[in-house]
Amino acid sequence: MRISTLILVFTIAVFSLTAQTQMKQLVDKPFVQPQPLKVAKAPGMHTSGRLGKTWTPNPIASINSTPTDVETFNITPSGSFWIEMKPNQLWQGRSSLTSALSAVLPFSKNGSQLDMSWNIVGDDVDERNINHIRITQSLAGIPIHQQDMVMHLVNGQLRDLNGFAWTAKIPTEIPAHGNAAEAIQSAKDFLRTREVSFQTKSNLLGLKLPEDLATLVWYPKSGKLILAYEIDMHPNSLDHWKLFLNASTFEILESYSQLCSFSPVFYQETNNCIAEHDANHEVNENHVDLFPVLDGATTTTDQDLLGQNRTVNGYQVGSNFFMI
């Protein structure tokens, strides 16, 4: 019995040792100061930067026919389009940006009276003199959420374009919807269920609380475009939320915080009754005061990752400094 026990213990010990990963067996080495990164100028480093075929193996299923000027339609693993063009005169001969894009990105009109359009939001020329134009897609003048592309022009000719575009069916009309104020109130009610605190006084010393904004957008979901309100909300001086609500029903389609927390208590509100007695004032029993737990806006100097001293704006809380 003892021999069996010894054999079992020995087997477990050997298995445990052999199961250790190689990473745990690396020998410590002296620290070596990292050297600046040097990029080799190998052949092909300054090509068009087009994705290889292994990145875009699937044709776009929603497009039934390939326009004459298009060389290839492809879709990346992320769902974005990569479209390479034949030599063409689309850009030079365009009557509008939308007319040029319609020849490249056909979509299903399905009897809708709503017009699809594109708008330029950025225009840059790189060191190789290639023009990169960023465009966004709209339907009936209302932006389609996250549908934007980048056009790449060489010598004034559209070489290729990539990004996201809506090519599926579109609504036949703009649905009836509530107003922005109702959407903002619904968003506040939702955040309160998430235990998000709302600051009753708009500003703290040195900090201005931005106004809540609600904008109509088309929200792609399950192959359809839903008219929605995109809400940018600052409940308090710490939180910043982005919410998407169905514009007709105010159902929450998506919500997420755009900030990470650095302090568990950023401000405190008290409802202490304050009694003021003098000849000209009566007692105020409903006074609400805001006591910031912050020392205030300031500047601080510290070293960056390269060891250089930098002076930046910050907010001081006790002996700690935070960047906002």
Tab-separated table of N, CA and C in Angstrom, residues 105-195:
chain	number	residue	atom	x	y	z
A	105	LEU	N	-21.755	52.318	-55.539
A	105	LEU	CA	-22.478	51.645	-54.459
A	105	LEU	C	-23.980	51.664	-54.733
A	106	PRO	N	-24.484	50.800	-55.587
A	106	PRO	CA	-25.935	50.748	-55.809
A	106	PRO	C	-26.630	50.185	-54.580
A	107	PHE	N	-27.828	50.686	-54.289
A	107	PHE	CA	-28.586	50.171	-53.156
A	107	PHE	C	-30.024	49.940	-53.579
A	108	SER	N	-30.740	49.205	-52.745
A	108	SER	CA	-32.125	48.854	-53.073
A	108	SER	C	-33.056	49.988	-52.685
A	109	LYS	N	-33.620	50.655	-53.679
A	109	LYS	CA	-34.528	51.780	-53.425
A	109	LYS	C	-35.899	51.281	-52.945
A	110	ASN	N	-36.327	50.111	-53.393
A	110	ASN	CA	-37.592	49.449	-53.032
A	110	ASN	C	-38.787	50.406	-52.931
A	111	GLY	N	-38.933	51.293	-53.911
A	111	GLY	CA	-40.092	52.177	-53.962
A	111	GLY	C	-40.079	53.310	-52.963
A	112	SER	N	-38.977	53.517	-52.259
A	112	SER	CA	-38.915	54.582	-51.261
A	112	SER	C	-38.804	55.946	-51.919
A	113	GLN	N	-39.403	56.938	-51.292
A	113	GLN	CA	-39.304	58.313	-51.758
A	113	GLN	C	-38.151	59.059	-51.096
A	114	LEU	N	-37.435	58.378	-50.213
A	114	LEU	CA	-36.332	59.014	-49.487
A	114	LEU	C	-35.058	58.963	-50.326
A	115	ASP	N	-34.302	60.042	-50.311
A	115	ASP	CA	-33.083	60.154	-51.114
A	115	ASP	C	-31.849	59.816	-50.292
A	116	MET	N	-30.953	59.021	-50.896
A	116	MET	CA	-29.669	58.704	-50.292
A	116	MET	C	-28.651	59.748	-50.725
A	117	SER	N	-27.785	60.153	-49.799
A	117	SER	CA	-26.783	61.161	-50.132
A	117	SER	C	-25.505	60.906	-49.354
A	118	TRP	N	-24.419	61.537	-49.834
A	118	TRP	CA	-23.112	61.449	-49.195
A	118	TRP	C	-22.570	62.849	-48.958
A	119	ASN	N	-21.806	63.004	-47.887
A	119	ASN	CA	-21.270	64.315	-47.536
A	119	ASN	C	-19.790	64.192	-47.190
A	120	ILE	N	-18.990	65.144	-47.622
A	120	ILE	CA	-17.556	65.163	-47.316
A	120	ILE	C	-17.347	65.747	-45.919
A	121	VAL	N	-16.612	65.025	-45.086
A	121	VAL	CA	-16.320	65.500	-43.730
A	121	VAL	C	-14.823	65.645	-43.483
A	122	GLY	N	-13.993	65.200	-44.433
A	122	GLY	CA	-12.546	65.330	-44.277
A	122	GLY	C	-11.859	65.186	-45.622
A	123	ASP	N	-10.764	65.943	-45.816
A	123	ASP	CA	-10.051	65.918	-47.091
A	123	ASP	C	-8.570	66.149	-46.812
A	124	ASP	N	-7.744	65.100	-47.012
A	124	ASP	CA	-6.313	65.197	-46.715
A	124	ASP	C	-5.503	64.662	-47.889
A	125	VAL	N	-4.311	65.226	-48.050
A	125	VAL	CA	-3.355	64.754	-49.052
A	125	VAL	C	-2.101	64.305	-48.320
A	126	ASP	N	-1.655	63.058	-48.570
A	126	ASP	CA	-0.493	62.542	-47.855
A	126	ASP	C	0.798	62.891	-48.590
A	127	GLU	N	1.926	62.384	-48.046
A	127	GLU	CA	3.234	62.738	-48.599
A	127	GLU	C	3.458	62.159	-49.992
A	128	ARG	N	2.621	61.180	-50.383
A	128	ARG	CA	2.743	60.607	-51.729
A	128	ARG	C	1.778	61.261	-52.709
A	129	ASN	N	1.173	62.365	-52.268
A	129	ASN	CA	0.240	63.144	-53.088
A	129	ASN	C	-1.022	62.356	-53.429
A	130	ILE	N	-1.393	61.430	-52.545
A	130	ILE	CA	-2.656	60.695	-52.684
A	130	ILE	C	-3.709	61.416	-51.852
A	131	ASN	N	-4.832	61.699	-52.463
A	131	ASN	CA	-5.911	62.436	-51.812
A	131	ASN	C	-6.863	61.454	-51.121
A	132	HIS	N	-7.066	61.644	-49.808
A	132	HIS	CA	-7.953	60.782	-49.030
A	132	HIS	C	-9.146	61.623	-48.568
A	133	ILE	N	-10.328	61.282	-49.059
A	133	ILE	CA	-11.532	62.049	-48.751
A	133	ILE	C	-12.474	61.173	-47.921
A	134	ARG	N	-12.781	61.623	-46.712
A	134	ARG	CA	-13.707	60.883	-45.838
A	134	ARG	C	-15.127	61.391	-46.059
A	135	ILE	N	-16.047	60.449	-46.234
A	135	ILE	CA	-17.435	60.803	-46.523
A	135	ILE	C	-18.371	60.043	-45.589
A	136	THR	N	-19.533	60.615	-45.322
A	136	THR	CA	-20.551	59.973	-44.500
A	136	THR	C	-21.842	59.846	-45.292
A	137	GLN	N	-22.638	58.843	-44.940
A	137	GLN	CA	-23.860	58.526	-45.677
A	137	GLN	C	-25.086	59.024	-44.915
A	138	SER	N	-26.048	59.576	-45.660
A	138	SER	CA	-27.292	60.078	-45.066
A	138	SER	C	-28.479	59.595	-45.879
A	139	LEU	N	-29.623	59.493	-45.230
A	139	LEU	CA	-30.883	59.159	-45.892
A	139	LEU	C	-31.905	60.215	-45.510
A	140	ALA	N	-32.460	60.887	-46.505
A	140	ALA	CA	-33.403	61.992	-46.284
A	140	ALA	C	-32.785	63.070	-45.400
A	141	GLY	N	-31.473	63.267	-45.548
A	141	GLY	CA	-30.778	64.292	-44.783
A	141	GLY	C	-30.453	63.893	-43.364
A	142	ILE	N	-30.791	62.679	-42.968
A	142	ILE	CA	-30.520	62.183	-41.610
A	142	ILE	C	-29.342	61.219	-41.681
A	143	PRO	N	-28.282	61.441	-40.885
A	143	PRO	CA	-27.100	60.575	-40.969
A	143	PRO	C	-27.433	59.124	-40.635
A	144	ILE	N	-26.743	58.203	-41.312
A	144	ILE	CA	-26.847	56.782	-40.989
A	144	ILE	C	-25.673	56.438	-40.088
A	145	HIS	N	-25.962	55.946	-38.913
A	145	HIS	CA	-24.952	55.734	-37.878
A	145	HIS	C	-23.831	54.812	-38.359
A	146	GLN	N	-22.593	55.300	-38.223
A	146	GLN	CA	-21.365	54.538	-38.507
A	146	GLN	C	-21.230	54.105	-39.964
A	147	GLN	N	-21.922	54.754	-40.866
A	147	GLN	CA	-21.763	54.450	-42.283
A	147	GLN	C	-20.915	55.555	-42.905
A	148	ASP	N	-19.608	55.310	-42.958
A	148	ASP	CA	-18.698	56.277	-43.556
A	148	ASP	C	-17.599	55.535	-44.303
A	149	MET	N	-17.045	56.203	-45.310
A	149	MET	CA	-16.029	55.597	-46.157
A	149	MET	C	-14.910	56.602	-46.409
A	150	VAL	N	-13.794	56.070	-46.916
A	150	VAL	CA	-12.677	56.915	-47.335
A	150	VAL	C	-12.398	56.628	-48.804
A	151	MET	N	-12.415	57.681	-49.620
A	151	MET	CA	-12.106	57.570	-51.042
A	151	MET	C	-10.635	57.934	-51.239
A	152	HIS	N	-9.947	57.167	-52.070
A	152	HIS	CA	-8.530	57.403	-52.340
A	152	HIS	C	-8.373	57.799	-53.799
A	153	LEU	N	-7.898	59.021	-54.039
A	153	LEU	CA	-7.760	59.552	-55.385
A	153	LEU	C	-6.289	59.718	-55.736
A	154	VAL	N	-5.912	59.248	-56.912
A	154	VAL	CA	-4.555	59.405	-57.435
A	154	VAL	C	-4.641	60.157	-58.765
A	155	ASN	N	-3.961	61.299	-58.825
A	155	ASN	CA	-3.994	62.138	-60.038
A	155	ASN	C	-5.426	62.473	-60.435
A	156	GLY	N	-6.268	62.734	-59.427
A	156	GLY	CA	-7.650	63.121	-59.690
A	156	GLY	C	-8.566	61.987	-60.078
A	157	GLN	N	-8.070	60.744	-60.038
A	157	GLN	CA	-8.882	59.594	-60.434
A	157	GLN	C	-9.174	58.720	-59.213
A	158	LEU	N	-10.423	58.267	-59.096
A	158	LEU	CA	-10.816	57.412	-57.972
A	158	LEU	C	-10.171	56.039	-58.141
A	159	ARG	N	-9.210	55.723	-57.259
A	159	ARG	CA	-8.480	54.461	-57.331
A	159	ARG	C	-9.186	53.352	-56.563
A	160	ASP	N	-9.605	53.657	-55.339
A	160	ASP	CA	-10.327	52.686	-54.525
A	160	ASP	C	-10.983	53.410	-53.361
A	161	LEU	N	-11.832	52.703	-52.643
A	161	LEU	CA	-12.477	53.267	-51.462
A	161	LEU	C	-12.795	52.137	-50.497
A	162	ASN	N	-12.821	52.473	-49.218
A	162	ASN	CA	-13.081	51.468	-48.192
A	162	ASN	C	-13.869	52.082	-47.040
A	163	GLY	N	-14.564	51.233	-46.319
A	163	GLY	CA	-15.359	51.679	-45.174
A	163	GLY	C	-16.709	50.989	-45.151
A	164	PHE	N	-17.672	51.623	-44.483
A	164	PHE	CA	-18.999	51.040	-44.300
A	164	PHE	C	-20.037	51.862	-45.062
A	165	ALA	N	-20.952	51.153	-45.717
A	165	ALA	CA	-22.024	51.819	-46.473
A	165	ALA	C	-23.277	50.959	-46.409
A	166	TRP	N	-24.430	51.636	-46.341
A	166	TRP	CA	-25.707	50.915	-46.319
A	166	TRP	C	-26.178	50.699	-47.741
A	167	THR	N	-26.284	49.418	-48.157
A	167	THR	CA	-26.724	49.090	-49.517
A	167	THR	C	-27.981	48.227	-49.506
A	168	ALA	N	-28.533	47.940	-48.313
A	168	ALA	CA	-29.739	47.116	-48.218
A	168	ALA	C	-30.986	47.993	-48.394
A	169	LYS	N	-32.146	47.414	-48.134
A	169	LYS	CA	-33.397	48.151	-48.302
A	169	LYS	C	-33.474	49.324	-47.338
A	170	ILE	N	-34.214	50.336	-47.749
A	170	ILE	CA	-34.362	51.535	-46.932
A	170	ILE	C	-35.837	51.751	-46.624
A	171	PRO	N	-36.143	52.490	-45.540
A	171	PRO	CA	-37.551	52.768	-45.214
A	171	PRO	C	-38.240	53.539	-46.338
A	172	THR	N	-39.517	53.307	-46.486
A	172	THR	CA	-40.272	54.000	-47.540
A	172	THR	C	-40.602	55.435	-47.142
A	173	GLU	N	-40.597	55.714	-45.837
A	173	GLU	CA	-40.884	57.064	-45.350
A	173	GLU	C	-40.275	57.246	-43.967
A	174	ILE	N	-40.219	58.489	-43.524
A	174	ILE	CA	-39.720	58.776	-42.177
A	174	ILE	C	-40.846	58.505	-41.180
A	175	PRO	N	-40.655	57.596	-40.233
A	175	PRO	CA	-41.733	57.263	-39.294
A	175	PRO	C	-42.036	58.408	-38.336
A	176	ALA	N	-43.253	58.403	-37.805
A	176	ALA	CA	-43.625	59.391	-36.784
A	176	ALA	C	-42.740	59.181	-35.554
A	177	HIS	N	-42.328	60.278	-34.930
A	177	HIS	CA	-41.409	60.152	-33.796
A	177	HIS	C	-41.647	61.266	-32.791
A	178	GLY	N	-41.196	61.025	-31.561
A	178	GLY	CA	-41.309	62.029	-30.504
A	178	GLY	C	-40.248	63.104	-30.649
A	179	ASN	N	-40.291	64.090	-29.756
A	179	ASN	CA	-39.327	65.187	-29.854
A	179	ASN	C	-38.076	64.902	-29.023
A	180	ALA	N	-37.070	65.749	-29.214
A	180	ALA	CA	-35.776	65.545	-28.574
A	180	ALA	C	-35.865	65.630	-27.050
A	181	ALA	N	-36.698	66.531	-26.529
A	181	ALA	CA	-36.818	66.688	-25.076
A	181	ALA	C	-37.346	65.401	-24.431
A	182	GLU	N	-38.329	64.768	-25.076
A	182	GLU	CA	-38.854	63.501	-24.553
A	182	GLU	C	-37.792	62.411	-24.596
A	183	ALA	N	-36.984	62.397	-25.641
A	183	ALA	CA	-35.927	61.397	-25.752
A	183	ALA	C	-34.886	61.584	-24.656
A	184	ILE	N	-34.520	62.824	-24.388
A	184	ILE	CA	-33.539	63.100	-23.336
A	184	ILE	C	-34.076	62.680	-21.971
A	185	GLN	N	-35.358	62.943	-21.715
A	185	GLN	CA	-35.953	62.544	-20.446
A	185	GLN	C	-35.976	61.021	-20.307
A	186	SER	N	-36.292	60.312	-21.383
A	186	SER	CA	-36.291	58.850	-21.355
A	186	SER	C	-34.890	58.318	-21.095
A	187	ALA	N	-33.879	58.979	-21.672
A	187	ALA	CA	-32.496	58.571	-21.430
A	187	ALA	C	-32.113	58.774	-19.971
A	188	LYS	N	-32.555	59.891	-19.377
A	188	LYS	CA	-32.281	60.134	-17.961
A	188	LYS	C	-32.953	59.075	-17.090
A	189	ASP	N	-34.199	58.745	-17.403
A	189	ASP	CA	-34.906	57.718	-16.627
A	189	ASP	C	-34.170	56.384	-16.706
A	190	PHE	N	-33.640	56.063	-17.882
A	190	PHE	CA	-32.903	54.806	-18.038
A	190	PHE	C	-31.623	54.821	-17.214
A	191	LEU	N	-30.874	55.926	-17.253
A	191	LEU	CA	-29.617	55.986	-16.512
A	191	LEU	C	-29.849	55.934	-15.007
A	192	ARG	N	-30.969	56.468	-14.557
A	192	ARG	CA	-31.268	56.375	-13.123
A	192	ARG	C	-31.476	54.924	-12.698
A	193	THR	N	-32.022	54.100	-13.596
A	193	THR	CA	-32.160	52.670	-13.272
A	193	THR	C	-30.797	52.001	-13.210
A	194	ARG	N	-29.782	52.629	-13.800
A	194	ARG	CA	-28.407	52.110	-13.734
A	194	ARG	C	-27.641	52.741	-12.588
A	195	GLU	N	-28.362	53.458	-11.716
A	195	GLU	CA	-27.783	54.102	-10.529
A	195	GLU	C	-26.737	55.157	-10.902
